[in-house]
XYZ file of C-alpha atoms in Angstrom:
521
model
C -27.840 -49.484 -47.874
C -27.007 -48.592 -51.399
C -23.413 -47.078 -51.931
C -23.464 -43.914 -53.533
C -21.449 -45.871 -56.911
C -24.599 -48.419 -56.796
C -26.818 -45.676 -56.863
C -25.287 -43.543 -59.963
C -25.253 -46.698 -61.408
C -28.162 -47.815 -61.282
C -29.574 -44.630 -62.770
C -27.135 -44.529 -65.744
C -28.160 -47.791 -66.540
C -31.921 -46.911 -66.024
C -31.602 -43.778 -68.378
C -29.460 -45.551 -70.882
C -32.481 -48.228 -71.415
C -35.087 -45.430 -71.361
C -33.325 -43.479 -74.249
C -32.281 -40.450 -72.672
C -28.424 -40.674 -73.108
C -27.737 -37.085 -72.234
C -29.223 -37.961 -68.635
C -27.185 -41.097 -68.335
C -24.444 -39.095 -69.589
C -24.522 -36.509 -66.727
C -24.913 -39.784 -64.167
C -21.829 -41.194 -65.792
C -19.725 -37.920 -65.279
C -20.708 -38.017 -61.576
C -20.026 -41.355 -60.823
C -16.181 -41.435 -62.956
C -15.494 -38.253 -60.778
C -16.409 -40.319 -57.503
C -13.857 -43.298 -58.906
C -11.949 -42.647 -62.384
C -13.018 -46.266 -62.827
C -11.632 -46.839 -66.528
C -14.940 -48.648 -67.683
C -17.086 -45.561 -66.628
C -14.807 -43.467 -68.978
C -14.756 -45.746 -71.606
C -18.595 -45.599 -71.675
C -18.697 -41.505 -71.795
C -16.429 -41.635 -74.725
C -18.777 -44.499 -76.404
C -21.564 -41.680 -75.500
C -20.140 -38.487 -77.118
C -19.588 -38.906 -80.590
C -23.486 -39.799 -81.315
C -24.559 -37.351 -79.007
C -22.612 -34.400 -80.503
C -23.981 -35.851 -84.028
C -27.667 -34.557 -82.833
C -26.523 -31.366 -80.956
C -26.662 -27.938 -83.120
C -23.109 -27.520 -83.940
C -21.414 -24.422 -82.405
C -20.732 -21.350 -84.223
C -18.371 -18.897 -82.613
C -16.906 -17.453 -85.165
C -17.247 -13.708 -85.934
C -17.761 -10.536 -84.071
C -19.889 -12.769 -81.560
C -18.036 -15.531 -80.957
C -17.703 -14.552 -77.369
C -21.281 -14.167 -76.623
C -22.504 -17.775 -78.619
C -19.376 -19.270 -76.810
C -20.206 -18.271 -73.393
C -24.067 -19.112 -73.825
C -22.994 -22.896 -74.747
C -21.168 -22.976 -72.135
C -23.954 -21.590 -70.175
C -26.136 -24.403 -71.367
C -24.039 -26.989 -69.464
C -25.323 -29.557 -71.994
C -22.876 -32.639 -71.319
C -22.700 -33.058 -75.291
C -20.861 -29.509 -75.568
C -17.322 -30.406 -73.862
C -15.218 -30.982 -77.399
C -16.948 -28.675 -79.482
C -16.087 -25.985 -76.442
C -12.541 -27.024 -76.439
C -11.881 -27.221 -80.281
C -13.235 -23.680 -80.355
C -11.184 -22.155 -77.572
C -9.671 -20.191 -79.958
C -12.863 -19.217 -81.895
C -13.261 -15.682 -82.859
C -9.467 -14.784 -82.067
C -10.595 -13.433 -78.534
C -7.486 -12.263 -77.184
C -5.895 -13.236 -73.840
C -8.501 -12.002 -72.023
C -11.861 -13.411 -73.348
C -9.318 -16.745 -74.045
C -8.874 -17.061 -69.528
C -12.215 -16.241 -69.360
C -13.553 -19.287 -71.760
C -10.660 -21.782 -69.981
C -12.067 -20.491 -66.540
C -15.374 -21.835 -67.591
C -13.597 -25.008 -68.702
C -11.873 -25.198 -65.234
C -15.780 -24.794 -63.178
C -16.994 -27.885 -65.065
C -17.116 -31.191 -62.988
C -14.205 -33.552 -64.280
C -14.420 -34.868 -67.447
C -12.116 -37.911 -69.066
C -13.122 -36.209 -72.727
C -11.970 -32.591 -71.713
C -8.756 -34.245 -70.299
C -8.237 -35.438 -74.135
C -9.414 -32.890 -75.903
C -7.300 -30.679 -73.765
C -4.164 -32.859 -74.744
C -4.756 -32.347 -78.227
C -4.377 -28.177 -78.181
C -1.177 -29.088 -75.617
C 0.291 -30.823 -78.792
C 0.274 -28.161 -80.354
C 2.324 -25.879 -77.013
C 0.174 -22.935 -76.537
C 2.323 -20.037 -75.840
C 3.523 -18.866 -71.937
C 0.812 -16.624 -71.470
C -1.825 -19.036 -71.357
C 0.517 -22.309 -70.821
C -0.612 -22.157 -66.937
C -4.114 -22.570 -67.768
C -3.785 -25.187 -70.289
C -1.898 -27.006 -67.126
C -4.381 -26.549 -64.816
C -7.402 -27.856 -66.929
C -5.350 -31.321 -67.347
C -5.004 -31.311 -63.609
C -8.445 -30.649 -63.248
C -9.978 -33.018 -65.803
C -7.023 -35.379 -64.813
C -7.240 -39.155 -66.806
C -5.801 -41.605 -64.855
C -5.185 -43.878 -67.486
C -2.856 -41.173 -69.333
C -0.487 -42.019 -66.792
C 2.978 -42.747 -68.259
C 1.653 -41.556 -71.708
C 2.267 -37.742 -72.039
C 4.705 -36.248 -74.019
C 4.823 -33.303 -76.332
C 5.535 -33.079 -79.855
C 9.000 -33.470 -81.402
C 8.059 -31.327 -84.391
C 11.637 -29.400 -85.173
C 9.839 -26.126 -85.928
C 9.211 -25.404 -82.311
C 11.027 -23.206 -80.093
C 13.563 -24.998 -77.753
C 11.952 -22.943 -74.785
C 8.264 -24.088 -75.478
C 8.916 -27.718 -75.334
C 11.315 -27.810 -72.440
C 8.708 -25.803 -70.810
C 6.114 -28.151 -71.349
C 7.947 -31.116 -70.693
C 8.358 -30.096 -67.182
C 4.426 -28.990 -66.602
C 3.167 -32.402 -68.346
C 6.075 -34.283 -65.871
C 3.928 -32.227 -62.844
C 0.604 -33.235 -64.596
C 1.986 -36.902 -64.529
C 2.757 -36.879 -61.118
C -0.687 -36.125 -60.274
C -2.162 -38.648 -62.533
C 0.136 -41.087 -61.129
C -0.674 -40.277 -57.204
C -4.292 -40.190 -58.052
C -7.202 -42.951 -56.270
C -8.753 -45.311 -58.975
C -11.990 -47.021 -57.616
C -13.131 -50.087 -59.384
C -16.895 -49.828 -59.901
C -19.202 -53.566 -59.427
C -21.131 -53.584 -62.373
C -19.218 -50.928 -64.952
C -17.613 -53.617 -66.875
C -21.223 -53.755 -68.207
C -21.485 -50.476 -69.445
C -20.378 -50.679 -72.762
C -22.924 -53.124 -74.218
C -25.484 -51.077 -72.118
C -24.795 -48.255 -74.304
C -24.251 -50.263 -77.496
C -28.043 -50.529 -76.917
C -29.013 -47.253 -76.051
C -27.645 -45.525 -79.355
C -30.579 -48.090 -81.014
C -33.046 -46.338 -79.299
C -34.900 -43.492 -80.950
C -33.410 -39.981 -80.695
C -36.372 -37.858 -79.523
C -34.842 -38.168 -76.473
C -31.238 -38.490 -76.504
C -30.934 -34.612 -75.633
C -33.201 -34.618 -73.043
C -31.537 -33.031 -69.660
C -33.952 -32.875 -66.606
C -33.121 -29.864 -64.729
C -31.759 -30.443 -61.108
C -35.275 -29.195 -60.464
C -38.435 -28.003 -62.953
C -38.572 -25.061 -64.341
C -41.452 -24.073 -62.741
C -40.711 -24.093 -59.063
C -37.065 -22.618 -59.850
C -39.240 -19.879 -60.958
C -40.965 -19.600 -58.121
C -37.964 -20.266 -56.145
C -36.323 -16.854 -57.460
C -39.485 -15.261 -57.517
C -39.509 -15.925 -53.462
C -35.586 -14.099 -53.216
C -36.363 -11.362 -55.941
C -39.555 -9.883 -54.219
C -37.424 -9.192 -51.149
C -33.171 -10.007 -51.692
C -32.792 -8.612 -47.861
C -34.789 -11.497 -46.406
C -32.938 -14.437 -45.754
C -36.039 -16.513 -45.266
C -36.766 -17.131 -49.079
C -33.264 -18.306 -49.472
C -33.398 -20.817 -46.924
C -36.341 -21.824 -48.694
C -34.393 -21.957 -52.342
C -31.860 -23.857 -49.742
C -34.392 -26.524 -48.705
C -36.385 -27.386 -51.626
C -32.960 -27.815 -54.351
C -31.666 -30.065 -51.152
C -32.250 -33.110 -52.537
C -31.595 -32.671 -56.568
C -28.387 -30.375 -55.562
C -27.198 -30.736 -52.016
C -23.946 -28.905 -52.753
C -26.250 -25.711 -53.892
C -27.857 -26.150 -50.611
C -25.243 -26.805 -48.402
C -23.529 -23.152 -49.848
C -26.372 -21.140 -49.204
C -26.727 -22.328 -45.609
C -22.940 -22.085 -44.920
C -22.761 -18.380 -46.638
C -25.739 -17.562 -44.707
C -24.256 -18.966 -41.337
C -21.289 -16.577 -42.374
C -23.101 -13.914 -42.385
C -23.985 -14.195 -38.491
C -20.605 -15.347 -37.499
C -17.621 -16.015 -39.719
C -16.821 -19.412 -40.564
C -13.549 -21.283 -40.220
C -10.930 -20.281 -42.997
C -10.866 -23.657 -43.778
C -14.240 -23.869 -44.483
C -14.221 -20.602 -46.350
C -12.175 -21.932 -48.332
C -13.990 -25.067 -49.008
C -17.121 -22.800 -50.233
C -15.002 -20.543 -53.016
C -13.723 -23.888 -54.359
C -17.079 -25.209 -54.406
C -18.864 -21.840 -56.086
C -15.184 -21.277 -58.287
C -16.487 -25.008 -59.408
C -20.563 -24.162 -59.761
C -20.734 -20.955 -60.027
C -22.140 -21.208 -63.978
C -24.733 -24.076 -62.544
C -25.752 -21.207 -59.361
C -26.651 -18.125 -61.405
C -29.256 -19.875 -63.161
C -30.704 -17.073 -65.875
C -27.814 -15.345 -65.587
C -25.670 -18.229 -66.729
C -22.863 -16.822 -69.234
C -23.704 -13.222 -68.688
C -21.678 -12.571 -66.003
C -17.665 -12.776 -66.047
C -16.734 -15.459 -63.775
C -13.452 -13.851 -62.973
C -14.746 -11.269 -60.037
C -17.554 -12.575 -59.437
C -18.421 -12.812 -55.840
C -21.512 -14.111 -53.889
C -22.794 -13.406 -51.103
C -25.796 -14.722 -49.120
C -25.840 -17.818 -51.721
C -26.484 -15.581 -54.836
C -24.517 -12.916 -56.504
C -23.508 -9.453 -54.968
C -21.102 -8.497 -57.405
C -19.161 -8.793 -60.813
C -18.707 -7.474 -64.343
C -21.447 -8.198 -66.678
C -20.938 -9.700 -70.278
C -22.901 -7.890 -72.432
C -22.522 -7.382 -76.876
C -23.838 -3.731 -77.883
C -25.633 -1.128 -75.822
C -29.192 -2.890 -76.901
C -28.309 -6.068 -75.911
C -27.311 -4.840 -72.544
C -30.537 -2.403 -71.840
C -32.271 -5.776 -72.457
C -30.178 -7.376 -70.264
C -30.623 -4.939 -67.387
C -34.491 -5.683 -67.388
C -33.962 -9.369 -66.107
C -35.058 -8.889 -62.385
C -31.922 -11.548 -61.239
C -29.859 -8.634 -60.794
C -31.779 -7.911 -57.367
C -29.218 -10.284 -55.378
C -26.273 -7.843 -56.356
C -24.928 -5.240 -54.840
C -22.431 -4.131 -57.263
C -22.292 -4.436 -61.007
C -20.219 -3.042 -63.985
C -21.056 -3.707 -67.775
C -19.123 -2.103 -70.449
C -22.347 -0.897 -72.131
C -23.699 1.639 -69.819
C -27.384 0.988 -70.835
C -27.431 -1.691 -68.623
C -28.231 0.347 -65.834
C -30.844 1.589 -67.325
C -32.638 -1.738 -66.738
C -35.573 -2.226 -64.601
C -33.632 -5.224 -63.108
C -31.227 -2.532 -61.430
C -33.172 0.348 -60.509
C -32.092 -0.420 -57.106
C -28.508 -1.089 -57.450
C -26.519 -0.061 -54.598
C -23.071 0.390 -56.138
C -22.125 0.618 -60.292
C -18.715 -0.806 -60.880
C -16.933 -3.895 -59.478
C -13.481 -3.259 -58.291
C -14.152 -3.285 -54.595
C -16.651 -5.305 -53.229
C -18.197 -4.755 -49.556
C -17.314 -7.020 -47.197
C -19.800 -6.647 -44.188
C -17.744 -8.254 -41.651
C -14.896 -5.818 -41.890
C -17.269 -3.343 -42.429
C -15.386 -2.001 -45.423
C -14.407 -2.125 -49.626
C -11.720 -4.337 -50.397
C -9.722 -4.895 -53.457
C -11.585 -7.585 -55.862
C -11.276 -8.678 -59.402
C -13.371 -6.317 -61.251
C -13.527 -2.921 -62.916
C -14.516 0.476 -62.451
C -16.728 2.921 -64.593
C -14.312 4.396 -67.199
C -14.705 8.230 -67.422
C -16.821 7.992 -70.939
C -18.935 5.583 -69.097
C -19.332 8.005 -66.106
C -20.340 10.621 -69.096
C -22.831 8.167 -70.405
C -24.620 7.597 -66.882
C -24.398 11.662 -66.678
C -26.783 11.610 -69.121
C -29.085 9.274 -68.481
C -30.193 11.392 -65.271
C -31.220 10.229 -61.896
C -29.402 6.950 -60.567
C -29.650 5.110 -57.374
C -26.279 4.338 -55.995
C -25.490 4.553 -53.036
C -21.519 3.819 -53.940
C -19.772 4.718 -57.482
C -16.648 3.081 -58.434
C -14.263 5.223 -61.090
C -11.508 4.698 -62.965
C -9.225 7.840 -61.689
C -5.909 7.882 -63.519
C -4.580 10.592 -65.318
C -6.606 9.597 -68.933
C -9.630 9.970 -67.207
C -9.176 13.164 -65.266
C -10.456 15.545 -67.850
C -13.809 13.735 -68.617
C -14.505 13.036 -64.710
C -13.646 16.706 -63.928
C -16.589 17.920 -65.957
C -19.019 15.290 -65.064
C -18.644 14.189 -61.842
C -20.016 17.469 -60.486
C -23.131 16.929 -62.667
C -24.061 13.415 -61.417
C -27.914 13.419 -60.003
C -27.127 10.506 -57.460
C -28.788 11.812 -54.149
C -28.139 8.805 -51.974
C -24.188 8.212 -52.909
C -22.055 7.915 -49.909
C -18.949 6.280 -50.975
C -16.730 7.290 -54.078
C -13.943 4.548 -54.725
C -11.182 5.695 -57.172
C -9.192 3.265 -58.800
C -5.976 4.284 -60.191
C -2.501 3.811 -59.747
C -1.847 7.941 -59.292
C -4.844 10.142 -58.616
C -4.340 14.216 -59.976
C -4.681 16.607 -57.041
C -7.265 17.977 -59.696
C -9.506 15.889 -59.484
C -10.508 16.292 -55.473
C -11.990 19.443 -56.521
C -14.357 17.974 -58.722
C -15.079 15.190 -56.234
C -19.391 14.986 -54.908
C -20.100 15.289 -51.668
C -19.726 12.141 -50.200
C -18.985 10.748 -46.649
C -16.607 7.953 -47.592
C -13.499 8.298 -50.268
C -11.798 4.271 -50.679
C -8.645 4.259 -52.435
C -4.940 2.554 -53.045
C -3.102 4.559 -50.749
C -0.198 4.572 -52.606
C -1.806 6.605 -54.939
C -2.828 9.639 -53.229
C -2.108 11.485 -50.157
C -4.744 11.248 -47.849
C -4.764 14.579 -46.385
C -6.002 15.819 -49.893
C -9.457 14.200 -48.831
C -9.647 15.029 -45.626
C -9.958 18.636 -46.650
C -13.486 17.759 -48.011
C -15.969 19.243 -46.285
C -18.160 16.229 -46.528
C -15.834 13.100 -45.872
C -16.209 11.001 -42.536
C -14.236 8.031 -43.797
C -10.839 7.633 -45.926
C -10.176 3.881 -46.264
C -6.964 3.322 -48.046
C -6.381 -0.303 -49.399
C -2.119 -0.817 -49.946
C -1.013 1.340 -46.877
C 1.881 -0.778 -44.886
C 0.694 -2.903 -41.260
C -0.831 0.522 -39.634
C -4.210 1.044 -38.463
C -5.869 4.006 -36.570
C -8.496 5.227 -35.383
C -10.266 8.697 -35.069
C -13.129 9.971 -32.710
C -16.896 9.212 -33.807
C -16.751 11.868 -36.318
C -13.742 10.403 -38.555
C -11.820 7.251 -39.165
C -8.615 6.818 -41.464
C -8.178 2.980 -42.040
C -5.273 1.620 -43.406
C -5.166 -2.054 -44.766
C -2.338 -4.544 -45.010
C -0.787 -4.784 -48.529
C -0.223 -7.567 -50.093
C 3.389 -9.038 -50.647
C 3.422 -7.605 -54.653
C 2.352 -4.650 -53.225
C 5.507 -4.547 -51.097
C 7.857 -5.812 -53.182
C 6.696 -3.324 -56.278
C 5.616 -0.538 -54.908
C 8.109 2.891 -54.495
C 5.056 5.080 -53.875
C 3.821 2.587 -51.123
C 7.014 2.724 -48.755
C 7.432 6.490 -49.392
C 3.848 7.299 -47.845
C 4.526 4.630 -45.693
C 6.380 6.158 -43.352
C 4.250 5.812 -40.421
C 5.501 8.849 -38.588
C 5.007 11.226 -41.716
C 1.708 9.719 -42.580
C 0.161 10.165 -39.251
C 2.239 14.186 -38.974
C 0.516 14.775 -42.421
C -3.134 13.657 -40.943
C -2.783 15.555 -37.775
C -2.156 18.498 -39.740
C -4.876 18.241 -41.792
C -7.128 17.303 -38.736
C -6.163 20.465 -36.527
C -6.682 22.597 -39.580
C -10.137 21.397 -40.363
C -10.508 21.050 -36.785
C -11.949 17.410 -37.030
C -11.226 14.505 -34.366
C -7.939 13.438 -33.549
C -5.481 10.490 -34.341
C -5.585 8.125 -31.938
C -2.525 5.192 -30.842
C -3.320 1.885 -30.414
């Protein structure tokens, strides 16, 4: 039997003498990231420069330089890495946009011309703020045969503090390079003449990139998960037929589905975000560069939540119409259009800050945002929505707007109301919908100010110290653990608390609205 090396080979080899180089490229990538084998890498870099001759050059400069530089990336064409990584920068996008692009970088499968390209910007020391990111792309991409060659420049213009800073992350980055398994390949020494022959071949095919599967049963493959995103049936089908061109695409959905039914090991957990952290721009097929990788979260195989990239307020009703939006749960775009979409008529939840996580059976803190209140003005307006959870932004600038319009929201089905701030005005409660369930940071309210509404079943209060209660079938006040920056930073937190005034103050509020009772563990 064939080893897995033989095989990758064997088709790199096979596509290199049929003319399609970007093919043999992608085989080449896979098979240096099995071994680092120093011939394999020697052939990618033989393959690039001719390749990125014939590939429409990049152009991210402008107003738009975020959107053209996300949807290269989002074409995943092997012949993009440099031109991605010489215009990092592109556009001036801020620290921001700048983590977002690197994050992209960091999802891509290792590659021995990122690791160089990458090396080249380090030259030049990028600043503190995004020094950390730079470091983990060269561990990432990591070229063993760098080892014992990285240094930083010894121009005297540069702060003191920048080189001795990166001297010590490129002496961690060498350690790695230096600890790291090199696999001779049989047969790579070969490699070089092999593509020496290629780039005589016509071009008509050099760009050429077979999808992991055709077009048209991918279609039909989402086609089977759109028409009904609560069956899990059509996405053990997606599962099975992508099996054998993408077994790690495969192997997530069945493991996320299994999760579902009964959590899986933390271990393995942890195995699938590095896999979809590493993936994720391959696994949201049409939606590829449209939705900020940074929050995103998937669920079921497919995504349930995360902030959508989107350019002007047309682009983004556009946007909205693409039916691959069915998978998700919730969604937040800075143009509020979006929702106007047919592809979210049925969204359960606008904005991204929480996400729902079924097995607790509650919101919990994630990486995204919540509506602003001009956005919650904007969806005011537009009349009816379907929601079934809204997620605001609730901090003192956004008190006056949300006071008027809150109360005006058509949303007959909303249940939950999550505010998102750091201190919530007593001000705003009164212009608070009827809903059953308020989620909050519970250092940034008191919670008896909620249990007054008339309507509430459910407080859930993410930040609270180690306490957790219960109340009788008509109420329950659930208090999550904070993290350790929560602990460490937070004045408000240990003043509420106080377990024994926390659970006086909701007693008191519970005998005077004469609901339930707090019960001890």
């Amino acid at each position: 039997m064939e080893s897995s090396d033989a095989v990758l080979l064997r088709d790199a080899v096979a596509q290199l003498r049929e003319g399609r180089l970007s093919e043999a490229l992608v085989s080449l990538l896979r098979l240096w990231e099995a071994s680092r084998d120093p011939d394999v890498a020697r052939a990618i870099e033989r393959l690039d420069p001719p390749l990125r001759e014939v590939r429409p050059a990049l152009d991210a400069e402008g107003t738009r330089a975020q959107k053209a530089w996300m949807l290269r990336e989002g074409d995943a064409h092997p012949a993009d890495v440099r031109a991605l990584v010489e215009t990092l920068r592109a556009g001036e996008p801020g620290r921001a946009r700048l983590n977002e692009r690197i994050q992209r970088l960091l999802e891509r499968p290792p590659d021995p011309r990122l690791f160089a390209a990458v090396m080249q910007r380090v030259q030049k020391l990028p600043y503190h703020d995004v020094a950390p990111a730079y470091e983990k792309l060269l561990l990432r991409h990591a070229d063993p045969r760098a080892a014992g060659q990285l240094s930083v420049s010894s121009d005297s213009s540069i702060r003191k503090a920048l080189v001795a800073e990166w001297t010590k992350r490129l002496v961690r980055v060498e350690k790695a390079l230096a600890g790291m398994a090199v696999r001779a390949v049989p047969g790579a020494d070969a490699l070089t003449s092999e593509v020496s022959s290629a780039l005589k071949t016509p071009r008509d095919h050099w760009l050429d990139v077979t999808p992991p599967t055709s077009d048209a049963v991918l279609d039909d493959l989402w086609d089977g998960v759109l028409a009904d995103p609560s069956d899990d049936a059509a996405r053990l089908v997606f599962a099975d037929r992508v099996a054998e061109t993408d077994p790690d695409h495969a192997v997530f959905i069945h493991r996320q589905l299994a999760d579902e039914a009964e959590p899986l090991p933390e271990k393995e957990q942890k195995k699938l975000a590095k896999l979809v952290k590493q993936r994720m721009s391959d696994w949201l097929g049409p939606l590829s560069g449209r939705v900020n990788t940074t929050g995103a979260v998937f669920r079921r195989g497919f995504l349930d939540a995360g902030m959508v990239i989107t350019a002007s307020e047309a682009e983004a009703r556009e946007l909205g119409d693409l039916p691959h939006w069915r998978t998700a749960s919730a969604l937040w775009a800075k143009h509020t259009s979006f929702f106007e979409g047919a592809g979210v008529s049925a969204l359960a939840c606008a904005g991204s800050k929480f996400a729902w996580d079924p097995q607790l059976g509650r919101w919990i803190p994630n990486a995204g945002q919540a509506m602003s209140g001009g956005q919650v003005r904007k969806l005011v307006r537009m009349g009816r929505q379907p929601w079934r959870a809204l997620q605001v932004q609730a901090s003192d600038s956004h008190v006056d707007l949300l006071e008027v319009d809150l109360p005006k929201l058509d949303a007959p089905d909303l249940e939950t109301l999550v505010l998102s701030a750091w201190r919530i005005d007593q001000r705003l409660v009164a212009a608070l919908p009827p809903v059953r369930e308020i989620v909050y940071p519970g250092e940034a309210a008191d919670p008896t100010w909620f249990l007054a509404m008339p309507s509430v079943e459910r407080v859930t209060m993410s930040g609270i110290v180690d306490l957790r209660r219960r109340l009788d079938d008509r109420w329950s006040v659930e208090f999550l653990v904070p993290t350790k920056t929560e602990r460490l930073h937070s004045p408000r937190l240990m003043r509420l608390g106080d377990r024994d005034a926390l659970k006086n103050r909701i007693r008191a509020a519970l005998a005077k609205h004469r609901r339930g009772t707090l019960l001890e563990d």
